[in-house]
Amino acid sequence: MAPWWRHAVTYEVYVRSFADSDGDGIGDLPGITSRLPYLRDLGVDALWVTPFYTSPQHDHGYDVADYEDVDPLFGTLADADELVATAHELGVRVVVDLVPNHTSSEHEWFRAALASPPGSPERGRYLFRDGKGPDGSEPPNNWRSVFGGPAWTRLPDGQWYLHLFDSTQPDLDWRNPEVGDLFERVLRFWLDRGVDGFRVDVAHGLLKEESLRDQIVGEGEEPKSGADLESERSMVERTLRDEPMWDQPELHDVYRRWHRVLADYDGDRMTVAEAWTQTPESMARFVRADEMSQAFNFSWLLAPWSAEAFAAVIRSTLEELSEVDAAPTWVLSNHDVVRHPTRYGGGPVGLARARAATLAMLALPGSAYLYQGEELGLENVEVPEDQRQDPAWFRTHTDWRDGCRVPLPWSGDAPPYAFGPGTGQPWLPQPLDWADRTVDAQERDPGSTLAFYRAALAARRTHTLGLTEEVELLDAGASVLAFRRGELTVVLNAGADAVELPAGEVLVSSGELVGRLLPADTAVWLG
Ligand code: NOJ
């Protein structure tokens, strides 16, 4: 039998913004546990919970100071155990986040490195280097941080350290065996506590080209480390960047070791790579049979609202992954990107398109990842500048991630919409017009986005389990995505005019149909 994760629907819980049990305005583990019945009723198979470990929160938990403890902001180890046990009782699996590319600058290893001289074993766990220029005052290479600015910070003693993200997130040196040993211990620590898997942060970044050479850039171009979401939208055609900081061949030895660690445990434990690779071929290398279980398929998320682009991603994904016999994944939103209704134009049209793309995705073979709040049709929020929290904002002053991280509205007609007890306001401000977006309001409305997600997930269980993993793309005109998977036919209308549906019983649709006409921005499953 195929392992559970091969066809699972996994729901991302962004811990700070899901549910707050103690009224400090920040979500926490007991908050998640108290809302697990909601997730069971939504019909998801698993949760991925973003980092809740000890952390100064400079990158909201992706800066870990102790991988084997829970930050008091989010609860205790006993709360983590309770969350896993309760989820399992409800038949929901729990995937936790692993952050192996960098530690927090408050991790005991980095503190020891700062207190030790250049060349010491303590510095050898990170990427410390001397600078360039006669007095070493220029950074060791031209790399930029994903969050903007240089990827190097200089210490008072003259040495520099590498941080592909914030300066409070020093990159580890994965060529040092101590690092691999630490993470094997961390994996076992959480596996022993019963977690079902790991979402691996920056999985394409752990090893850099050993020389740490400059990134080669074309005439007039600036060096760049991060995925540039706008230009990445044409991922399929774009020319590849020189990336000595990403996707190095030695990474795969790490993932083979982790595969062996997970194989020591029962119950199909899994890994999913957050690897912003440049092509579907390189994504496929992460999921060879003896490496990771899955990798997020970001080309699906990066595709614009276009039937042709969706078809191209489906085709290339299935082709590349069948080479390594891995199951694909599909994802449209997460805590790092603009929510998909907003990306597709916002307002009622953006929401209709988001529902349609979601419905098409849920029929595809493999597993689907949902991001909290998409089932409520939430859009990105314009967070006022003086309330921004994202470290990337402070380094670049471009609007990036706060707008998709606003705490969930559960009930009531004014903030905090029962996100936490009482009237205490959450860490990011919620819009004043979310009364009709709350879980409670949508549970009472059969036409709500929540009702649609519940119906779509139920239809997925009824109609796709056991279906072939083969997909046949059908020719249905330039603006229509149509494919067949076993007995199921899926049609998504990305054009401006309604189209006639082919024969078949309507099993579920993302919006209202007009007789046998499929309106613009709508998708349907036919059986
Ligand atoms: C990817 C995470 O999803 C993001 O939120 C974080 O800032 C970076 N990795 C760095 O850990």
Coordinates of C-alpha atoms and ligand atoms in Angstrom, one line a residue:
M1 CA 0.0 0.0 0.0
A2 CA 1.2 3.5 -0.8
P3 CA 2.4 5.5 2.2
W4 CA -0.1 8.0 3.6
W5 CA 1.8 11.0 2.5
R6 CA 1.8 10.0 -1.2
H7 CA -1.8 11.3 -1.5
A8 CA -2.3 13.4 1.6
V9 CA -3.8 16.9 2.0
T10 CA -1.5 18.7 4.4
Y11 CA -2.6 22.0 6.0
E12 CA 0.1 24.5 7.0
V13 CA -0.4 26.0 10.4
Y14 CA 1.6 29.2 10.8
V15 CA 1.9 28.9 14.6
R16 CA 2.0 32.6 15.4
S17 CA -1.3 33.2 13.6
F18 CA -3.5 30.2 14.0
A19 CA -5.0 30.4 17.5
D20 CA -3.9 32.1 20.7
S21 CA -4.8 30.3 23.9
D22 CA -3.3 32.7 26.5
G23 CA -4.3 36.1 25.2
D24 CA -0.8 37.5 24.4
G25 CA -1.8 38.1 20.8
I26 CA 0.5 35.3 19.5
G27 CA -0.8 31.9 18.5
D28 CA 0.5 28.9 20.4
L29 CA 0.5 25.1 20.6
P30 CA -2.5 24.8 23.0
G31 CA -4.3 27.1 20.6
I32 CA -3.7 24.7 17.8
T33 CA -4.7 21.7 19.9
S34 CA -8.0 23.4 20.8
R35 CA -8.9 23.8 17.2
L36 CA -7.9 20.4 15.9
P37 CA -11.6 19.3 15.5
Y38 CA -12.0 22.1 13.0
L39 CA -9.1 20.7 11.0
R40 CA -10.5 17.2 11.2
D41 CA -13.9 18.5 10.0
L42 CA -12.2 20.4 7.2
G43 CA -11.0 17.0 6.0
V44 CA -7.2 17.3 6.0
D45 CA -4.9 14.4 6.6
A46 CA -2.0 16.1 8.2
L47 CA -0.8 19.4 9.7
W48 CA 2.6 21.0 9.0
V49 CA 3.3 23.2 12.0
T50 CA 5.9 26.0 11.5
P51 CA 8.8 26.4 14.0
F52 CA 7.8 26.6 17.6
Y53 CA 11.3 26.0 19.1
T54 CA 13.2 28.3 21.4
S55 CA 13.9 31.3 19.3
P56 CA 14.4 35.1 19.7
Q57 CA 11.8 35.4 16.9
H58 CA 13.9 37.6 14.6
D59 CA 12.5 35.6 11.7
H60 CA 9.5 34.4 13.6
G61 CA 10.8 31.1 14.6
Y62 CA 13.0 30.3 11.5
D63 CA 15.9 31.4 13.8
V64 CA 16.2 28.5 16.2
A65 CA 18.2 28.8 19.4
D66 CA 17.4 25.3 20.7
Y67 CA 16.1 22.6 18.4
E68 CA 15.0 20.4 21.2
D69 CA 12.8 22.7 23.2
V70 CA 9.6 24.7 22.8
D71 CA 9.7 28.5 23.1
P72 CA 7.7 29.7 26.1
L73 CA 5.8 32.0 23.7
F74 CA 4.2 28.9 22.2
G75 CA 4.1 26.5 25.2
T76 CA 6.1 23.6 26.5
L77 CA 7.3 20.3 25.3
A78 CA 4.3 18.8 27.1
D79 CA 2.1 21.0 25.0
A80 CA 3.9 19.7 21.8
D81 CA 3.3 16.1 23.0
E82 CA -0.4 16.9 23.7
L83 CA -0.8 18.4 20.2
V84 CA 0.7 15.3 18.6
A85 CA -1.3 12.9 20.7
T86 CA -4.6 14.7 20.2
A87 CA -4.1 15.0 16.4
H88 CA -3.4 11.3 16.3
E89 CA -6.5 10.5 18.2
L90 CA -8.4 12.5 15.6
G91 CA -6.7 10.7 12.7
V92 CA -4.6 13.7 11.7
R93 CA -0.8 13.4 11.3
V94 CA 1.7 16.0 12.4
V95 CA 4.7 17.3 10.4
V96 CA 7.1 19.7 12.1
D97 CA 9.5 22.1 10.6
L98 CA 13.3 21.5 10.6
V99 CA 15.6 24.5 10.1
P100 CA 19.0 23.0 9.2
N101 CA 20.6 25.7 7.0
H102 CA 21.2 28.2 9.8
T103 CA 20.8 28.6 13.5
S104 CA 19.8 31.7 15.5
S105 CA 22.7 33.9 16.5
E106 CA 21.5 33.0 20.0
H107 CA 22.2 29.3 19.6
E108 CA 24.9 28.1 22.0
W109 CA 27.1 27.2 19.1
F110 CA 27.1 30.7 17.6
R111 CA 27.6 32.3 21.0
A112 CA 30.6 30.0 21.5
A113 CA 31.9 30.9 18.0
L114 CA 31.7 34.6 18.8
A115 CA 33.6 34.1 22.0
S116 CA 36.4 32.1 20.2
P117 CA 39.2 33.3 18.0
P118 CA 39.3 33.0 14.1
G119 CA 40.3 29.5 13.1
S120 CA 38.9 27.9 16.3
P121 CA 36.8 24.7 16.1
E122 CA 33.8 26.8 17.5
R123 CA 34.0 29.0 14.4
G124 CA 34.3 25.9 12.2
R125 CA 30.7 25.1 12.6
Y126 CA 29.7 28.2 10.7
L127 CA 31.0 29.9 7.6
F128 CA 33.5 32.5 9.0
R129 CA 36.0 33.9 6.5
D130 CA 38.4 36.8 6.3
G131 CA 37.4 39.7 4.1
K132 CA 38.9 40.9 0.9
G133 CA 40.9 44.0 0.2
P134 CA 44.1 45.2 1.9
D135 CA 42.5 45.5 5.3
G136 CA 39.9 42.7 4.8
S137 CA 37.1 45.3 4.9
E138 CA 35.3 44.0 1.9
P139 CA 33.0 40.9 2.2
P140 CA 34.6 37.5 1.2
N141 CA 32.3 37.3 -1.9
N142 CA 29.5 39.2 -3.7
W143 CA 26.6 37.1 -2.4
R144 CA 23.4 38.9 -1.3
S145 CA 21.0 37.9 1.5
V146 CA 17.7 36.5 0.3
F147 CA 16.2 39.2 2.6
G148 CA 18.2 42.0 0.9
G149 CA 21.6 43.5 1.7
P150 CA 24.9 41.7 1.9
A151 CA 25.0 38.0 2.9
W152 CA 28.0 38.7 5.2
T153 CA 28.3 40.5 8.5
R154 CA 31.7 41.6 10.0
L155 CA 32.7 41.1 13.6
P156 CA 34.7 43.5 15.6
D157 CA 37.7 41.2 15.3
G158 CA 37.6 41.6 11.5
Q159 CA 36.2 38.3 10.4
W160 CA 33.0 37.9 8.5
Y161 CA 30.2 35.3 8.7
L162 CA 27.8 34.2 6.1
H163 CA 24.0 34.5 6.5
L164 CA 21.9 33.9 3.4
F165 CA 19.0 35.3 5.4
D166 CA 19.0 37.8 8.3
S167 CA 22.2 38.6 10.1
T168 CA 20.7 36.8 13.1
Q169 CA 20.6 33.6 11.1
P170 CA 24.2 32.5 10.6
D171 CA 24.6 29.7 8.0
L172 CA 26.0 26.4 9.3
D173 CA 29.0 24.7 7.6
W174 CA 27.5 21.3 6.5
R175 CA 31.0 20.1 5.6
N176 CA 31.7 20.0 9.3
P177 CA 30.6 16.5 10.6
E178 CA 29.5 17.9 13.9
V179 CA 26.6 19.6 12.0
G180 CA 25.3 16.4 10.5
D181 CA 25.5 14.7 13.9
L182 CA 23.5 17.5 15.6
F183 CA 20.7 17.2 13.0
E184 CA 20.6 13.4 13.2
R185 CA 20.0 13.9 16.9
V186 CA 17.4 16.5 16.3
L187 CA 15.5 14.3 13.9
R188 CA 15.5 11.4 16.4
F189 CA 14.4 13.7 19.2
W190 CA 11.2 14.6 17.4
L191 CA 10.7 11.2 15.8
D192 CA 10.9 9.6 19.3
R193 CA 8.1 12.1 20.3
G194 CA 5.9 10.7 17.6
V195 CA 5.9 13.3 14.8
D196 CA 5.1 12.0 11.4
G197 CA 7.5 14.0 9.4
F198 CA 9.5 17.1 8.7
R199 CA 9.2 20.0 6.4
V200 CA 12.8 20.9 5.6
D201 CA 13.5 24.6 5.5
V202 CA 15.9 25.9 2.7
A203 CA 16.6 22.3 1.7
H204 CA 18.5 23.5 -1.4
G205 CA 20.9 25.6 0.7
L206 CA 22.7 23.5 3.2
L207 CA 25.9 23.1 1.2
K208 CA 27.4 25.9 -0.8
E209 CA 30.1 25.6 -3.5
E210 CA 33.2 24.9 -1.3
S211 CA 35.3 27.7 -2.7
L212 CA 32.6 30.3 -1.8
R213 CA 33.4 32.0 -5.1
D214 CA 31.6 35.0 -6.4
Q215 CA 28.2 34.6 -8.1
I216 CA 28.7 35.3 -11.8
V217 CA 26.4 37.9 -13.1
G218 CA 25.8 39.4 -16.5
E219 CA 26.8 42.9 -17.6
G220 CA 24.8 45.5 -15.6
E221 CA 23.2 42.8 -13.4
E222 CA 23.3 42.8 -9.6
P223 CA 24.1 39.6 -7.7
K224 CA 21.0 37.9 -6.3
S225 CA 20.3 35.0 -4.0
G226 CA 16.6 34.9 -3.5
A227 CA 13.8 33.8 -5.7
D228 CA 12.4 36.8 -7.3
L229 CA 8.8 35.9 -7.4
E230 CA 7.9 38.3 -10.3
S231 CA 10.6 37.1 -12.6
E232 CA 10.3 33.5 -11.4
R233 CA 6.7 33.4 -12.7
S234 CA 8.2 32.6 -16.1
M235 CA 10.3 29.8 -14.4
V236 CA 9.6 27.4 -17.2
E237 CA 11.4 29.6 -19.9
R238 CA 13.8 31.7 -17.9
T239 CA 17.6 31.4 -18.3
L240 CA 19.2 29.9 -15.3
R241 CA 21.1 32.0 -12.8
D242 CA 24.6 31.1 -11.6
E243 CA 23.9 29.9 -8.0
P244 CA 27.0 28.7 -6.1
M245 CA 25.0 29.1 -2.9
W246 CA 22.2 26.7 -3.9
D247 CA 21.5 23.2 -5.1
Q248 CA 24.9 21.6 -4.8
P249 CA 25.4 17.9 -5.5
E250 CA 26.7 17.2 -2.0
L251 CA 23.3 18.1 -0.5
H252 CA 22.0 14.7 -1.5
D253 CA 24.3 12.8 0.9
V254 CA 22.6 14.6 3.7
Y255 CA 19.2 13.6 2.5
R256 CA 20.3 9.9 2.0
R257 CA 21.5 9.9 5.7
W258 CA 18.1 11.3 6.8
H259 CA 16.3 8.7 4.7
R260 CA 18.2 6.0 6.7
V261 CA 17.3 7.7 10.0
L262 CA 13.6 7.8 9.2
A263 CA 13.7 4.2 8.0
D264 CA 14.6 3.2 11.6
Y265 CA 11.0 4.3 12.6
D266 CA 7.7 2.7 11.9
G267 CA 4.7 4.4 10.4
D268 CA 5.9 5.9 7.1
R269 CA 7.6 9.0 8.5
M270 CA 8.3 11.5 5.8
T271 CA 10.2 14.6 4.7
V272 CA 9.2 17.4 2.4
A273 CA 11.8 19.7 0.9
E274 CA 11.4 23.5 0.7
A275 CA 13.8 23.7 -2.2
W276 CA 13.4 26.7 -4.5
T277 CA 15.2 24.9 -7.3
Q278 CA 15.5 26.5 -10.7
T279 CA 13.9 23.6 -12.7
P280 CA 11.6 20.6 -12.2
E281 CA 14.6 18.4 -13.0
S282 CA 16.5 19.6 -10.0
M283 CA 13.4 19.3 -7.9
A284 CA 13.2 15.6 -8.9
R285 CA 16.8 15.0 -7.6
F286 CA 15.6 15.7 -4.1
V287 CA 13.0 13.0 -4.2
R288 CA 15.0 10.0 -5.6
A289 CA 14.0 6.8 -3.9
D290 CA 16.7 7.0 -1.1
E291 CA 16.3 10.7 -0.4
M292 CA 13.4 13.0 0.6
S293 CA 9.8 11.8 0.4
Q294 CA 8.5 15.0 -1.3
A295 CA 9.5 18.5 -2.5
F296 CA 7.2 21.4 -2.8
N297 CA 6.3 22.0 -6.4
F298 CA 6.8 25.8 -6.5
S299 CA 6.3 26.0 -10.2
W300 CA 2.6 25.4 -9.6
L301 CA 2.5 28.3 -7.2
L302 CA 4.5 30.5 -9.5
A303 CA 2.4 29.8 -12.6
P304 CA 0.2 32.8 -13.6
W305 CA -3.5 32.5 -14.0
S306 CA -3.3 30.8 -17.4
A307 CA -4.6 27.4 -18.7
E308 CA -1.5 27.1 -20.8
A309 CA 0.9 27.8 -17.9
F310 CA -1.0 25.3 -15.6
A311 CA -0.9 22.6 -18.3
A312 CA 2.8 23.2 -18.9
V313 CA 3.6 22.8 -15.1
I314 CA 1.4 19.7 -14.9
R315 CA 3.2 18.2 -17.9
S316 CA 6.8 19.0 -16.8
T317 CA 6.1 18.0 -13.1
L318 CA 4.7 14.6 -14.0
E319 CA 7.4 13.9 -16.5
E320 CA 10.3 14.8 -14.2
L321 CA 8.9 13.0 -11.2
S322 CA 8.0 9.8 -13.0
E323 CA 11.7 9.5 -13.9
V324 CA 12.4 9.0 -10.2
D325 CA 9.0 7.4 -9.3
A326 CA 8.1 10.1 -6.8
A327 CA 4.7 11.5 -6.2
P328 CA 4.2 15.2 -7.0
T329 CA 3.0 17.8 -4.7
W330 CA 0.9 20.9 -5.4
V331 CA 0.8 24.1 -3.5
L332 CA -0.7 27.6 -4.1
S333 CA 0.0 29.5 -0.9
N334 CA 2.3 29.5 2.1
H335 CA 3.6 31.9 4.7
D336 CA 6.2 33.4 2.4
V337 CA 4.1 34.4 -0.7
V338 CA 1.2 36.6 -1.5
R339 CA -2.0 34.7 -1.0
H340 CA -3.3 33.2 -4.3
P341 CA -6.7 35.1 -4.5
T342 CA -4.6 38.3 -4.4
R343 CA -2.1 37.0 -6.9
Y344 CA -4.9 36.2 -9.3
G345 CA -6.3 39.7 -9.3
G346 CA -8.0 40.1 -5.9
G347 CA -11.7 40.8 -5.1
P348 CA -14.4 38.4 -6.3
V349 CA -12.5 37.5 -9.5
G350 CA -9.3 36.6 -7.6
L351 CA -11.3 34.5 -5.2
A352 CA -13.2 32.7 -7.9
R353 CA -9.9 31.9 -9.7
A354 CA -8.3 30.8 -6.5
R355 CA -11.1 28.4 -5.8
A356 CA -10.9 27.1 -9.4
A357 CA -7.1 26.5 -9.3
T358 CA -7.5 24.8 -5.9
L359 CA -10.2 22.5 -7.2
A360 CA -8.0 21.5 -10.2
M361 CA -5.1 20.9 -7.9
L362 CA -7.0 18.6 -5.6
A363 CA -7.7 16.3 -8.5
L364 CA -4.1 15.9 -9.5
P365 CA -2.1 12.8 -8.3
G366 CA 0.2 13.2 -5.3
S367 CA -0.4 15.4 -2.4
A368 CA -1.7 18.9 -1.8
Y369 CA -0.5 21.5 0.6
L370 CA -3.0 24.1 1.9
Y371 CA -2.1 27.2 3.8
Q372 CA -4.2 28.3 6.8
G373 CA -6.9 30.8 5.9
E374 CA -7.1 29.9 2.2
E375 CA -10.2 27.8 3.2
L376 CA -11.7 31.1 4.4
G377 CA -10.9 32.9 1.1
L378 CA -8.5 35.3 2.9
E379 CA -6.6 37.7 0.7
N380 CA -3.3 39.4 1.5
V381 CA -3.7 42.3 3.9
E382 CA -2.1 45.7 3.5
V383 CA -0.3 45.9 6.9
P384 CA 0.4 49.5 7.8
E385 CA 4.1 50.3 7.6
D386 CA 4.5 51.1 11.3
Q387 CA 3.1 47.7 12.2
R388 CA 5.3 45.5 9.9
Q389 CA 7.1 42.7 11.5
D390 CA 8.9 40.8 8.7
P391 CA 12.7 41.0 8.9
A392 CA 12.8 41.0 5.1
W393 CA 10.7 44.3 5.2
F394 CA 13.3 45.9 7.4
R395 CA 16.2 44.9 5.0
T396 CA 14.5 45.7 1.7
H397 CA 11.4 47.9 2.4
T398 CA 9.5 46.0 -0.1
D399 CA 6.2 44.5 0.8
W400 CA 6.7 40.9 1.3
R401 CA 5.3 38.5 3.9
D402 CA 3.4 40.2 6.7
G403 CA 0.3 40.5 4.5
C404 CA -0.2 36.7 4.3
R405 CA 0.5 36.1 8.0
V406 CA -2.4 38.0 9.6
P407 CA -4.0 36.0 12.4
L408 CA -7.1 33.9 11.5
P409 CA -10.6 35.2 12.2
W410 CA -12.6 32.5 14.1
S411 CA -15.9 34.3 15.1
G412 CA -17.4 37.7 16.0
D413 CA -17.6 40.9 14.1
A414 CA -14.5 42.8 15.1
P415 CA -10.8 42.1 15.7
P416 CA -9.5 39.9 17.3
Y417 CA -12.4 37.7 15.9
A418 CA -11.8 35.2 18.7
F419 CA -8.2 34.6 17.6
G420 CA -7.4 34.7 21.3
P421 CA -9.5 35.2 24.5
G422 CA -10.8 38.7 25.4
T423 CA -10.2 41.8 23.3
G424 CA -6.4 41.7 23.2
Q425 CA -5.1 42.6 19.7
P426 CA -3.0 40.1 17.7
W427 CA 0.6 40.6 16.7
L428 CA -0.4 41.7 13.2
P429 CA -3.5 43.8 12.9
Q430 CA -6.6 42.2 11.3
P431 CA -8.8 44.1 8.9
L432 CA -12.0 45.6 10.2
D433 CA -14.1 44.0 7.5
W434 CA -13.5 40.4 8.2
A435 CA -16.8 39.6 10.0
D436 CA -18.0 37.6 7.0
R437 CA -14.7 35.8 6.7
T438 CA -14.8 34.2 10.1
V439 CA -15.1 30.4 10.5
D440 CA -18.3 30.9 12.4
A441 CA -19.9 33.0 9.7
Q442 CA -18.8 30.7 6.9
E443 CA -20.0 27.6 8.7
R444 CA -23.5 29.1 8.5
D445 CA -23.3 29.9 4.8
P446 CA -23.5 27.0 2.3
G447 CA -22.1 29.2 -0.5
S448 CA -19.0 30.1 1.6
T449 CA -15.4 29.3 0.6
L450 CA -15.2 27.2 3.8
A451 CA -18.2 25.1 2.6
F452 CA -16.5 24.8 -0.8
Y453 CA -13.2 23.5 0.7
R454 CA -15.1 21.0 2.8
A455 CA -17.0 19.8 -0.2
A456 CA -13.8 19.6 -2.4
L457 CA -11.8 17.7 0.2
A458 CA -14.7 15.3 0.7
A459 CA -15.0 14.8 -3.1
R460 CA -11.2 14.1 -3.2
R461 CA -11.6 11.3 -0.6
T462 CA -14.6 9.9 -2.5
H463 CA -13.4 10.2 -6.0
T464 CA -9.7 10.1 -6.2
L465 CA -8.4 7.5 -3.8
G466 CA -7.2 4.5 -5.7
L467 CA -7.3 6.4 -9.0
T468 CA -4.4 6.0 -11.5
E469 CA -1.6 8.5 -11.0
E470 CA -1.6 9.1 -14.8
V471 CA -3.0 12.3 -16.1
E472 CA -4.1 12.9 -19.7
L473 CA -4.1 16.5 -20.7
L474 CA -7.0 17.2 -23.1
D475 CA -7.2 19.7 -25.8
A476 CA -10.1 22.0 -24.9
G477 CA -9.0 25.3 -26.4
A478 CA -6.4 27.9 -25.5
S479 CA -8.0 29.3 -22.3
V480 CA -9.3 26.0 -20.9
L481 CA -7.3 23.5 -18.8
A482 CA -8.8 20.1 -19.1
F483 CA -7.4 16.7 -18.0
R484 CA -8.6 13.2 -17.3
R485 CA -7.5 11.0 -14.5
G486 CA -9.1 7.6 -14.6
E487 CA -12.9 8.2 -14.6
L488 CA -12.5 11.8 -13.5
T489 CA -12.5 14.7 -15.9
V490 CA -11.5 18.2 -14.7
V491 CA -12.2 21.4 -16.6
L492 CA -11.0 24.8 -15.5
N493 CA -12.1 27.9 -17.5
A494 CA -9.3 30.5 -17.5
G495 CA -10.8 32.5 -20.4
A496 CA -13.3 35.3 -20.5
D497 CA -16.3 33.4 -21.9
A498 CA -18.3 30.5 -20.6
V499 CA -17.6 27.2 -22.2
E500 CA -19.8 24.1 -22.8
L501 CA -19.0 21.2 -20.5
P502 CA -18.3 17.8 -21.9
A503 CA -20.5 14.9 -20.9
G504 CA -20.4 13.6 -17.4
E505 CA -22.1 14.1 -14.0
V506 CA -21.0 17.2 -12.1
L507 CA -19.3 16.0 -8.9
V508 CA -18.1 19.3 -7.5
S509 CA -17.6 22.8 -8.8
S510 CA -15.7 25.8 -7.6
G511 CA -18.6 28.2 -8.4
E512 CA -22.1 28.2 -9.8
L513 CA -22.7 26.6 -13.2
V514 CA -25.2 27.8 -15.7
G515 CA -26.8 24.6 -16.9
R516 CA -24.0 22.8 -18.9
L517 CA -22.0 26.0 -19.2
L518 CA -18.9 26.5 -17.2
P519 CA -18.5 30.3 -16.5
A520 CA -15.2 32.1 -16.6
D521 CA -12.9 31.6 -13.6
T522 CA -14.6 28.4 -12.6
A523 CA -13.5 24.7 -12.4
V524 CA -15.5 21.5 -12.2
W525 CA -15.0 17.8 -11.7
L526 CA -17.1 15.5 -13.9
G527 CA -17.5 11.8 -13.2
Ligands
NOJ1 C1 11.9 29.7 4.4 C2 10.8 29.9 5.4 O1 9.6 29.5 4.9 C3 10.9 31.4 5.6 O2 9.8 31.9 6.3 C4 12.2 31.8 6.3 O3 12.3 33.2 6.5 C5 13.4 31.3 5.5 N1 13.2 30.0 5.0 C6 14.6 31.3 6.3 O4 14.6 30.3 7.3

